[in-house]
Amino acid sequence: MANEGRIDEAILEAILAGRLEPGTRLGEVRLGEIFGVSRTRVREALMKLETRGIVRVNSRRGWFVVEPSAEEARAAFQARRVVETGLILSMRGLDPAHAAHLRAHLVEEEQTIVGGDVGSRTCSLGDFHIHLAEAAGNPLLVDILRDLTARTTLVSMLYQSTEEAAASHADHTAIFAALEAGDFPEAARLMVGHIDDVEDGLDLSVRRIRPDDLRALLVTDGAPSRHRLS
Amino acid sequence: MANEGRIDEAILEAILAGRLEPGTRLGEVRLGEIFGVSRTRVREALMKLETRGIVRVNSRRGWFVVEPSAEEARAAFQARRVVETGLILSMRGLDPAHAAHLRAHLVEEEQTIVGGDVGSRTCSLGDFHIHLAEAAGNPLLVDILRDLTARTTLVSMLYQSTEEAAASHADHTAIFAALEAGDFPEAARLMVGHIDDVEDGLDLSVRRIRPDDLRALLVTDGAPSRHRLS
DNA sequence: TCGACCTAGCTTGCATACAAGTCCTGTCCT
DNA sequence: AGGACAGGACTTGTATGCAAGCTAGGTCGA
């Protein structure tokens, strides 16, 4: 059974969906109970997430969802600008299949914005960039951007964000249009503007709340072993 | 004591220095004996390296240094082109301290090429790109490029490479000159050409040898607990 | 002679037990 | 009353033990 990366993915998904906020403590035993496994596998999952910069361990004190500092936040956005700009400028065309995939994502994105909760919205908005990386056809860059968008998503949760989901969706649509038209320099320019807008929407001097409990945030329904990995 | 990432770093250093070739099996118990720890910590180290794409596990068969396929090799070089181009183009200036650091590295690089073995040479050549990322001042991009250059170093080991260390050093020197002159577009162009040259020097249709033993490759001197982490 | 099978020895996968450090709380002394 | 201190309940860190699966080599049968 696709049991391999279940725990990593479940935790990451919970974080990205906003169910686990930055600073939340992630107890090994607690997570083990939730997933019905021993601490060993939980530790493995947490350590993988640690090398990806999603969680951090405070020796003998606990595991926590990372709380990026203002400087780290800026670095994350800059990294995304660098990678996504380079990515778009390296593209020579847009494969029809990938174009269709992106277009399908855009309609899903719109539906989520209208009807979904804030978590699904943020998640969907971030997925656009990952799908775009997939369209460029480089799995390594997909992974890199996956972790980078995870980081900026975390930042948006931690700091006061005035980002309008609708505005982001409009940006995405415009970027896609430029890509489909084959105007990659324009798409890159739009992308930089888009990321700038999201970053400017943050107030890096004001930090948000920091609650501290796990609750049943990781499992949405009753059974502890049922998870949707998006 | 800086005991934290000792094992990860030691293994990675051994791989990057060419002492552990792609395809080498990394037995948990064997590594545990070498480092004087139990399998637990070895597993943690290997799993961290796995998420960084350096080693891979074949269920119940063993851990191995990754052997990138021809396609993966191309992807790694493309990713480096994307990231390093974006990185250089995002730079607005070269901090004097970082400039001095890079210059110092270049002379060390030259010395290594004249007097060092092939492992030190490859290592030193790769470090230039990491130091360059450090000069850009973004820790995230440093980490990304560290793993990316590790991958391409692995590729160069696996496939027949006609790369001349001297030529690479000359490229690096030219790139540094352009950076110092503030001509970042030119530096980016030179960088693309440089990575292209390295990639073109590979014969992706011919794979190299694949020995299969650990020997005392991980420890250079007698005592199992003495390691230099570069 | 060749092929199927079976077993022994290896590997990792996972759980559990114990060690060691941190934090909080209650108590005792001043 | 206030502060130092001690103890216990928690946490992660590390080792070890057992289970499960892969591989290779030998044996038996056709």
Coordinates of C-alpha atoms (C1' of nucleotides) in Angstrom, one line a residue:
Chain A
M1 CA 0.0 0.0 0.0
A2 CA 1.2 3.5 -0.7
N3 CA 2.2 3.7 2.9
E4 CA 5.7 5.1 2.2
G5 CA 5.6 8.8 2.6
R6 CA 2.2 8.9 4.2
I7 CA 3.2 10.6 7.4
D8 CA 5.4 13.3 5.9
E9 CA 2.8 14.1 3.4
A10 CA -0.1 14.2 5.9
I11 CA 1.8 16.5 8.2
L12 CA 2.9 18.8 5.3
E13 CA -0.6 18.8 3.9
A14 CA -2.0 19.8 7.3
I15 CA 0.5 22.6 7.5
L16 CA -0.1 23.9 4.0
A17 CA -3.8 23.8 4.5
G18 CA -3.4 26.0 7.6
R19 CA -4.6 23.4 10.0
L20 CA -1.2 23.4 11.7
E21 CA 0.0 26.9 12.2
P22 CA 3.6 28.0 12.5
G23 CA 4.9 27.4 16.0
T24 CA 2.6 24.5 16.7
R25 CA 4.3 21.8 18.7
L26 CA 4.5 18.4 17.1
G27 CA 4.8 15.7 19.8
E28 CA 6.3 12.4 18.6
V29 CA 4.1 10.2 20.8
R30 CA 1.0 12.2 20.0
L31 CA 1.6 11.9 16.2
G32 CA 2.4 8.3 16.7
E33 CA -1.0 7.7 18.3
I34 CA -2.7 9.7 15.6
F35 CA -1.2 7.7 12.8
G36 CA -1.2 4.4 14.6
V37 CA 2.6 3.9 14.4
S38 CA 5.5 4.1 16.8
R39 CA 7.7 7.1 17.4
T40 CA 10.3 5.7 15.1
R41 CA 8.4 6.4 11.9
V42 CA 7.2 9.7 13.2
R43 CA 10.7 10.8 13.8
E44 CA 11.8 9.7 10.3
A45 CA 9.0 11.8 8.9
L46 CA 9.8 14.8 11.0
M47 CA 13.5 14.6 10.2
K48 CA 12.7 14.5 6.5
L49 CA 10.5 17.6 6.9
E50 CA 13.3 19.2 8.9
T51 CA 15.8 18.9 6.0
R52 CA 13.2 20.4 3.8
G53 CA 12.9 23.4 6.2
I54 CA 9.3 22.8 7.2
V55 CA 9.7 21.8 10.9
R56 CA 12.5 22.3 13.4
V57 CA 13.6 20.5 16.5
N58 CA 14.4 22.1 19.8
S59 CA 16.7 19.6 21.5
R60 CA 14.8 17.6 24.1
R61 CA 12.0 20.2 24.1
G62 CA 10.0 19.4 21.1
W63 CA 9.3 19.6 17.3
F64 CA 7.7 22.7 16.0
V65 CA 6.3 24.0 12.7
V66 CA 8.9 26.6 11.6
E67 CA 8.2 30.2 12.3
P68 CA 10.3 32.1 9.7
S69 CA 11.8 35.4 10.8
A70 CA 11.3 38.5 8.8
E71 CA 14.6 38.0 7.2
E72 CA 13.9 34.4 6.4
A73 CA 10.6 35.5 4.9
R74 CA 12.3 37.9 2.6
A75 CA 14.8 35.3 1.6
A76 CA 12.1 32.8 0.7
F77 CA 10.4 35.3 -1.5
Q78 CA 13.6 36.3 -3.2
A79 CA 14.5 32.6 -3.8
R80 CA 11.1 32.2 -5.4
R81 CA 11.6 35.2 -7.6
V82 CA 15.0 33.8 -8.7
V83 CA 13.9 30.3 -9.4
E84 CA 10.6 31.1 -11.0
T85 CA 12.1 33.8 -13.2
G86 CA 14.8 31.5 -14.3
L87 CA 12.3 28.7 -14.9
I88 CA 10.0 30.7 -17.1
L89 CA 12.8 32.2 -19.1
S90 CA 14.2 28.8 -19.7
M91 CA 11.0 27.6 -21.3
R92 CA 10.8 27.3 -25.0
G93 CA 7.2 26.4 -25.4
L94 CA 4.1 25.2 -23.6
D95 CA 3.2 21.6 -24.2
P96 CA -0.5 21.3 -25.0
A97 CA -1.1 18.7 -22.3
H98 CA 0.5 20.8 -19.7
A99 CA -1.4 23.9 -21.0
A100 CA -4.6 21.9 -20.5
H101 CA -3.5 20.9 -17.1
L102 CA -2.8 24.5 -16.1
R103 CA -6.0 25.7 -17.5
A104 CA -7.9 23.0 -15.5
H105 CA -6.1 24.1 -12.4
L106 CA -7.1 27.7 -13.0
V107 CA -10.8 26.9 -13.0
E108 CA -10.4 24.7 -9.9
E109 CA -8.6 27.7 -8.4
E110 CA -11.5 30.0 -9.1
Q111 CA -14.0 27.5 -7.7
T112 CA -11.9 27.2 -4.5
I113 CA -11.8 30.9 -4.1
V114 CA -15.5 31.2 -4.4
G115 CA -16.5 28.3 -2.3
G116 CA -13.6 27.0 -0.3
D117 CA -12.2 27.9 3.1
V118 CA -9.0 29.9 3.5
G119 CA -6.9 26.8 3.8
S120 CA -8.0 25.3 0.6
R121 CA -7.6 28.7 -1.1
T122 CA -4.0 29.1 0.0
C123 CA -3.2 25.6 -1.0
S124 CA -4.7 25.9 -4.4
L125 CA -3.0 29.2 -5.0
G126 CA 0.3 27.7 -4.2
D127 CA -0.3 24.7 -6.4
F128 CA -0.4 26.9 -9.4
H129 CA 3.3 27.6 -9.1
I130 CA 4.0 23.9 -8.7
H131 CA 2.0 23.0 -11.7
L132 CA 3.8 25.6 -13.7
A133 CA 7.1 24.0 -12.7
E134 CA 5.8 20.7 -13.8
A135 CA 5.0 22.3 -17.1
A136 CA 8.6 23.2 -17.5
G137 CA 9.3 19.5 -17.2
N138 CA 12.1 19.5 -14.6
P139 CA 11.3 17.3 -11.6
L140 CA 14.2 18.8 -9.6
L141 CA 12.8 22.3 -10.0
V142 CA 9.4 21.0 -9.1
D143 CA 10.7 19.7 -5.8
I144 CA 12.6 22.9 -5.2
L145 CA 9.6 25.1 -5.8
R146 CA 7.3 22.8 -3.8
D147 CA 9.5 23.5 -0.7
L148 CA 9.9 27.2 -1.5
T149 CA 6.1 27.8 -1.9
A150 CA 5.6 25.8 1.3
R151 CA 7.9 28.3 3.0
T152 CA 6.2 31.4 1.6
T153 CA 2.8 29.9 2.5
L154 CA 4.0 29.5 6.0
V155 CA 5.2 33.1 6.0
S156 CA 1.8 34.3 4.8
M157 CA 0.2 32.5 7.7
L158 CA 2.6 33.9 10.2
Y159 CA 2.5 37.5 9.3
Q160 CA -0.4 39.8 8.8
S161 CA -1.4 39.3 5.2
T162 CA -3.7 41.5 3.2
E163 CA -3.4 39.3 0.1
E164 CA -6.5 39.0 -1.9
A165 CA -7.0 35.6 -3.3
A166 CA -8.9 37.1 -6.2
A167 CA -6.0 39.3 -7.1
S168 CA -3.6 36.4 -7.0
H169 CA -5.9 34.4 -9.2
A170 CA -6.0 37.2 -11.7
D171 CA -2.2 37.3 -11.7
H172 CA -2.1 33.6 -12.4
T173 CA -4.5 33.9 -15.2
A174 CA -2.4 36.7 -16.8
I175 CA 0.8 34.7 -16.4
F176 CA -0.8 31.7 -18.1
A177 CA -2.0 33.8 -20.9
A178 CA 1.5 35.2 -21.5
L179 CA 2.9 31.6 -21.4
E180 CA 0.3 30.4 -23.9
A181 CA 1.1 33.3 -26.2
G182 CA 4.7 32.3 -26.0
D183 CA 5.8 35.6 -24.5
F184 CA 8.0 34.2 -21.8
P185 CA 9.8 37.5 -20.9
E186 CA 6.4 39.0 -20.3
A187 CA 5.4 36.0 -18.2
A188 CA 8.5 36.3 -16.2
R189 CA 7.9 40.0 -15.6
L190 CA 4.3 39.3 -14.5
M191 CA 5.6 36.6 -12.2
V192 CA 8.0 38.9 -10.5
G193 CA 5.2 41.5 -10.1
H194 CA 2.9 38.8 -8.7
I195 CA 5.4 37.6 -6.1
D196 CA 6.2 41.2 -5.2
D197 CA 2.6 41.9 -4.6
V198 CA 2.2 38.9 -2.3
E199 CA 5.3 39.9 -0.4
D200 CA 4.2 43.6 -0.2
G201 CA 0.9 42.4 1.3
L202 CA 2.7 41.2 4.3
D203 CA 3.4 43.2 7.4
L204 CA 6.7 41.7 8.5
S205 CA 6.7 43.8 11.7
V206 CA 3.5 42.2 13.0
R207 CA 3.4 38.5 13.9
R208 CA 0.3 36.5 14.2
I209 CA -1.1 34.4 17.0
R210 CA 0.6 31.3 18.3
P211 CA -1.7 28.7 19.7
D212 CA -0.3 25.4 20.9
D213 CA -2.4 22.3 20.5
L214 CA -2.7 19.6 18.0
R215 CA -6.4 18.6 18.5
A216 CA -7.8 16.4 15.7
L217 CA -6.4 18.8 13.1
L218 CA -4.5 16.0 11.4
V219 CA -7.4 13.7 10.9
T220 CA -10.5 15.2 9.3
D221 CA -12.8 12.3 9.8
G222 CA -13.0 9.6 12.5
A223 CA -10.7 6.9 11.3
P224 CA -7.0 7.8 12.1
S225 CA -5.8 6.1 8.9
R226 CA -7.9 7.9 6.4
H227 CA -6.1 10.8 4.7
R228 CA -6.4 12.7 1.5
L229 CA -3.0 13.6 0.1
S230 CA -4.4 16.2 -2.2
Chain B
M1 CA 30.1 19.0 20.6
A2 CA 29.3 19.5 17.0
N3 CA 28.1 16.0 16.8
E4 CA 24.8 16.8 15.2
G5 CA 25.2 16.5 11.5
R6 CA 28.5 14.6 11.7
I7 CA 27.4 11.5 9.9
D8 CA 25.4 13.2 7.1
E9 CA 28.3 15.5 6.4
A10 CA 30.9 12.8 6.6
I11 CA 29.1 10.6 4.1
L12 CA 28.3 13.5 1.8
E13 CA 31.9 14.7 1.9
A14 CA 33.1 11.2 1.1
I15 CA 30.8 11.1 -1.9
L16 CA 31.7 14.6 -3.2
A17 CA 35.4 13.8 -2.8
G18 CA 34.9 10.8 -5.0
R19 CA 35.8 8.3 -2.3
L20 CA 32.3 6.8 -2.5
E21 CA 31.3 6.3 -6.1
P22 CA 27.7 6.3 -7.5
G23 CA 26.1 2.9 -6.9
T24 CA 28.2 2.1 -3.8
R25 CA 26.2 0.2 -1.3
L26 CA 25.9 1.9 2.2
G27 CA 25.2 -0.8 4.7
E28 CA 23.6 0.5 7.9
V29 CA 25.5 -1.8 10.3
R30 CA 28.8 -1.2 8.5
L31 CA 28.4 2.6 8.7
G32 CA 27.4 2.2 12.3
E33 CA 30.6 0.3 13.1
I34 CA 32.7 2.9 11.3
F35 CA 31.2 5.9 13.1
G36 CA 30.9 4.0 16.4
V37 CA 27.1 4.5 16.7
S38 CA 24.0 2.3 16.3
R39 CA 22.0 1.8 13.2
T40 CA 19.4 4.4 14.4
R41 CA 21.6 7.4 13.8
V42 CA 23.0 6.0 10.6
R43 CA 19.4 5.6 9.3
E44 CA 18.6 9.2 10.3
A45 CA 21.6 10.4 8.4
L46 CA 20.8 8.3 5.3
M47 CA 17.2 9.4 5.3
K48 CA 18.2 13.1 5.4
L49 CA 20.5 12.4 2.5
E50 CA 17.7 10.6 0.7
T51 CA 15.4 13.7 0.9
R52 CA 18.3 15.7 -0.5
G53 CA 18.6 13.3 -3.4
I54 CA 22.1 12.0 -2.6
V55 CA 21.3 8.4 -1.7
R56 CA 18.4 6.1 -2.3
V57 CA 17.0 3.1 -0.5
N58 CA 16.0 -0.1 -2.2
S59 CA 13.5 -1.7 0.2
R60 CA 15.1 -4.4 2.3
R61 CA 18.0 -4.6 -0.2
G62 CA 20.2 -1.7 0.8
W63 CA 21.1 2.0 0.6
F64 CA 23.1 3.2 -2.4
V65 CA 24.7 6.3 -3.6
V66 CA 22.4 7.6 -6.4
E67 CA 23.3 6.8 -10.0
P68 CA 21.5 9.5 -12.0
S69 CA 20.2 8.4 -15.3
A70 CA 21.0 10.4 -18.5
E71 CA 17.7 12.2 -18.2
E72 CA 18.2 13.0 -14.5
A73 CA 21.7 14.2 -15.4
R74 CA 20.3 16.6 -18.0
A75 CA 17.7 17.8 -15.5
A76 CA 20.3 18.5 -12.9
F77 CA 22.3 20.7 -15.3
Q78 CA 19.2 22.5 -16.5
A79 CA 18.2 23.2 -12.9
R80 CA 21.7 24.6 -12.2
R81 CA 21.4 26.8 -15.3
V82 CA 18.0 28.1 -14.2
V83 CA 19.0 28.8 -10.6
E84 CA 22.5 30.2 -11.2
T85 CA 21.3 32.4 -14.0
G86 CA 18.5 33.8 -11.9
L87 CA 20.8 34.2 -9.0
I88 CA 23.4 36.2 -10.8
L89 CA 20.8 38.4 -12.5
S90 CA 19.2 39.1 -9.2
M91 CA 22.5 40.5 -7.8
R92 CA 22.9 44.3 -7.6
G93 CA 26.4 44.4 -6.4
L94 CA 29.3 42.4 -5.0
D95 CA 30.1 43.0 -1.3
P96 CA 33.8 43.6 -0.9
A97 CA 34.0 41.0 1.8
H98 CA 32.4 38.4 -0.4
A99 CA 34.6 39.5 -3.3
A100 CA 37.6 38.9 -1.2
H101 CA 36.3 35.5 -0.2
L102 CA 35.7 34.5 -3.8
R103 CA 39.1 35.7 -4.8
A104 CA 40.7 33.7 -2.1
H105 CA 38.8 30.7 -3.2
L106 CA 40.0 31.1 -6.8
V107 CA 43.6 31.0 -5.7
E108 CA 42.9 27.9 -3.6
E109 CA 41.2 26.4 -6.6
E110 CA 44.3 27.0 -8.7
Q111 CA 46.5 25.4 -6.1
T112 CA 44.3 22.4 -5.8
I113 CA 44.3 21.9 -9.6
V114 CA 48.1 22.0 -9.7
G115 CA 48.8 19.8 -6.7
G116 CA 45.6 18.1 -5.6
D117 CA 44.1 14.7 -6.5
V118 CA 41.0 14.5 -8.7
G119 CA 38.7 14.3 -5.7
S120 CA 39.9 17.6 -4.1
R121 CA 39.8 19.2 -7.5
T122 CA 36.2 18.3 -8.2
C123 CA 35.2 19.4 -4.7
S124 CA 37.0 22.7 -5.0
L125 CA 35.5 23.4 -8.4
G126 CA 32.0 22.8 -7.1
D127 CA 32.6 25.0 -4.1
F128 CA 33.1 28.0 -6.3
H129 CA 29.4 27.9 -7.2
I130 CA 28.4 27.6 -3.5
H131 CA 30.6 30.5 -2.5
L132 CA 29.0 32.5 -5.3
A133 CA 25.6 31.7 -3.9
E134 CA 26.8 32.8 -0.5
A135 CA 27.9 36.1 -2.1
A136 CA 24.3 36.6 -3.3
G137 CA 23.4 36.5 0.4
N138 CA 20.5 34.1 0.3
P139 CA 20.9 31.0 2.6
L140 CA 18.0 29.1 0.9
L141 CA 19.6 29.4 -2.5
V142 CA 22.9 28.4 -1.0
D143 CA 21.4 25.1 0.2
I144 CA 19.6 24.6 -3.1
L145 CA 22.8 25.0 -5.1
R146 CA 24.7 22.9 -2.7
D147 CA 22.5 19.9 -3.4
L148 CA 22.3 20.7 -7.1
T149 CA 26.1 20.9 -7.5
A150 CA 26.4 17.7 -5.5
R151 CA 24.1 16.1 -8.1
T152 CA 26.1 17.3 -11.0
T153 CA 29.3 16.2 -9.3
L154 CA 27.8 12.8 -9.0
V155 CA 26.9 12.9 -12.7
S156 CA 30.4 13.8 -13.7
M157 CA 31.7 10.9 -11.7
L158 CA 29.3 8.4 -13.2
Y159 CA 29.7 9.4 -16.9
Q160 CA 32.8 9.6 -19.0
S161 CA 33.9 13.2 -18.5
T162 CA 36.5 15.0 -20.5
E163 CA 36.2 18.1 -18.4
E164 CA 39.4 19.9 -18.0
A165 CA 39.7 21.3 -14.5
A166 CA 41.9 24.1 -15.9
A167 CA 39.2 25.2 -18.3
S168 CA 36.6 25.3 -15.5
H169 CA 38.9 27.3 -13.4
A170 CA 39.4 29.8 -16.3
D171 CA 35.6 30.0 -16.6
H172 CA 35.3 30.7 -12.9
T173 CA 37.9 33.4 -13.1
A174 CA 36.1 35.1 -16.0
I175 CA 32.8 34.9 -14.2
F176 CA 34.3 36.5 -11.1
A177 CA 35.8 39.3 -13.2
A178 CA 32.4 40.1 -14.8
L179 CA 30.8 40.1 -11.4
E180 CA 33.4 42.4 -10.0
A181 CA 33.0 44.7 -12.9
G182 CA 29.3 44.8 -12.2
D183 CA 28.4 43.3 -15.5
F184 CA 25.8 40.8 -14.2
P185 CA 24.2 39.9 -17.6
E186 CA 27.7 39.1 -18.9
A187 CA 28.4 37.0 -15.8
A188 CA 25.1 35.1 -16.3
R189 CA 26.0 34.5 -20.0
L190 CA 29.4 33.2 -19.0
M191 CA 27.8 31.0 -16.4
V192 CA 25.5 29.4 -18.8
G193 CA 28.4 28.8 -21.2
H194 CA 30.4 27.3 -18.4
I195 CA 27.7 24.8 -17.3
D196 CA 27.0 24.0 -21.0
D197 CA 30.7 23.2 -21.4
V198 CA 30.8 20.9 -18.4
E199 CA 27.6 19.1 -19.6
D200 CA 28.9 18.8 -23.1
G201 CA 32.0 17.2 -21.8
L202 CA 29.9 14.2 -20.6
D203 CA 29.2 11.2 -22.6
L204 CA 25.7 10.3 -21.3
S205 CA 25.7 7.1 -23.4
V206 CA 28.6 5.6 -21.6
R207 CA 28.5 4.7 -17.9
R208 CA 31.4 4.3 -15.8
I209 CA 32.5 1.4 -13.5
R210 CA 30.5 0.3 -10.5
P211 CA 32.6 -1.2 -7.8
D212 CA 30.9 -2.4 -4.6
D213 CA 32.7 -2.1 -1.4
L214 CA 33.1 0.5 1.4
R215 CA 36.6 -0.2 2.6
A216 CA 38.1 2.4 4.8
L217 CA 37.0 5.1 2.4
L218 CA 35.0 7.0 5.0
V219 CA 37.9 7.2 7.5
T220 CA 41.2 8.4 6.2
D221 CA 43.3 7.8 9.3
G222 CA 43.2 5.0 11.9
A223 CA 40.7 6.2 14.5
P224 CA 37.1 5.7 13.5
S225 CA 35.9 8.8 15.2
R226 CA 38.3 11.3 13.6
H227 CA 36.8 13.1 10.6
R228 CA 37.5 16.2 8.8
L229 CA 34.3 17.9 7.6
S230 CA 36.1 20.0 5.0
Chain C
dT1 C1' 22.5 -31.2 -17.7
dC2 C1' 19.1 -28.0 -16.5
dG3 C1' 15.5 -26.1 -13.8
dA4 C1' 12.6 -25.6 -9.7
dC5 C1' 12.6 -25.2 -5.0
dC6 C1' 14.1 -24.6 -0.4
dT7 C1' 16.8 -22.9 3.1
dA8 C1' 20.3 -20.0 5.5
dG9 C1' 22.2 -15.6 5.8
dC10 C1' 22.0 -11.3 4.8
dT11 C1' 19.5 -6.8 4.5
dT12 C1' 16.2 -3.1 6.1
dG13 C1' 11.5 -1.9 8.6
dC14 C1' 9.6 -1.0 12.8
dA15 C1' 8.6 -1.1 17.7
dT16 C1' 10.2 -0.9 22.2
dA17 C1' 13.2 0.0 26.2
dC18 C1' 16.1 2.9 28.5
dA19 C1' 19.0 7.2 29.0
dA20 C1' 19.3 12.0 29.5
dG21 C1' 17.7 16.6 29.5
dT22 C1' 14.0 20.3 30.2
dC23 C1' 10.2 22.4 32.5
dC24 C1' 6.9 23.0 35.9
dT25 C1' 5.2 22.8 40.4
dG26 C1' 5.2 22.3 45.3
dT27 C1' 7.8 22.8 49.4
dC28 C1' 10.8 24.5 52.6
dC29 C1' 13.8 27.9 54.3
dT30 C1' 14.8 32.7 55.1
Chain D
dA1 C1' 5.9 36.8 51.3
dG2 C1' 9.5 35.5 48.3
dG3 C1' 13.1 32.8 46.4
dA4 C1' 15.9 28.7 46.1
dC5 C1' 15.6 24.0 45.5
dA6 C1' 14.2 19.5 44.8
dG7 C1' 11.4 16.1 42.6
dG8 C1' 8.4 14.3 39.2
dA9 C1' 6.3 14.3 34.8
dC10 C1' 7.2 15.3 30.5
dT11 C1' 10.1 15.6 26.2
dT12 C1' 13.5 13.9 22.7
dG13 C1' 18.0 11.0 21.9
dT14 C1' 19.9 6.5 21.2
dA15 C1' 20.4 1.6 21.3
dT16 C1' 18.6 -2.9 20.8
dG17 C1' 15.5 -6.6 19.6
dC18 C1' 12.5 -8.8 16.6
dA19 C1' 9.9 -9.3 12.2
dA20 C1' 9.8 -9.5 7.3
dG21 C1' 11.7 -9.7 2.9
dC22 C1' 15.4 -10.3 -0.6
dT23 C1' 19.4 -13.0 -2.5
dA24 C1' 22.2 -16.5 -3.3
dG25 C1' 23.7 -21.0 -3.2
dG26 C1' 22.9 -25.7 -2.8
dT27 C1' 20.0 -29.8 -3.5
dC28 C1' 16.8 -32.6 -5.4
dG29 C1' 14.1 -34.2 -9.2
dA30 C1' 13.1 -34.7 -14.2

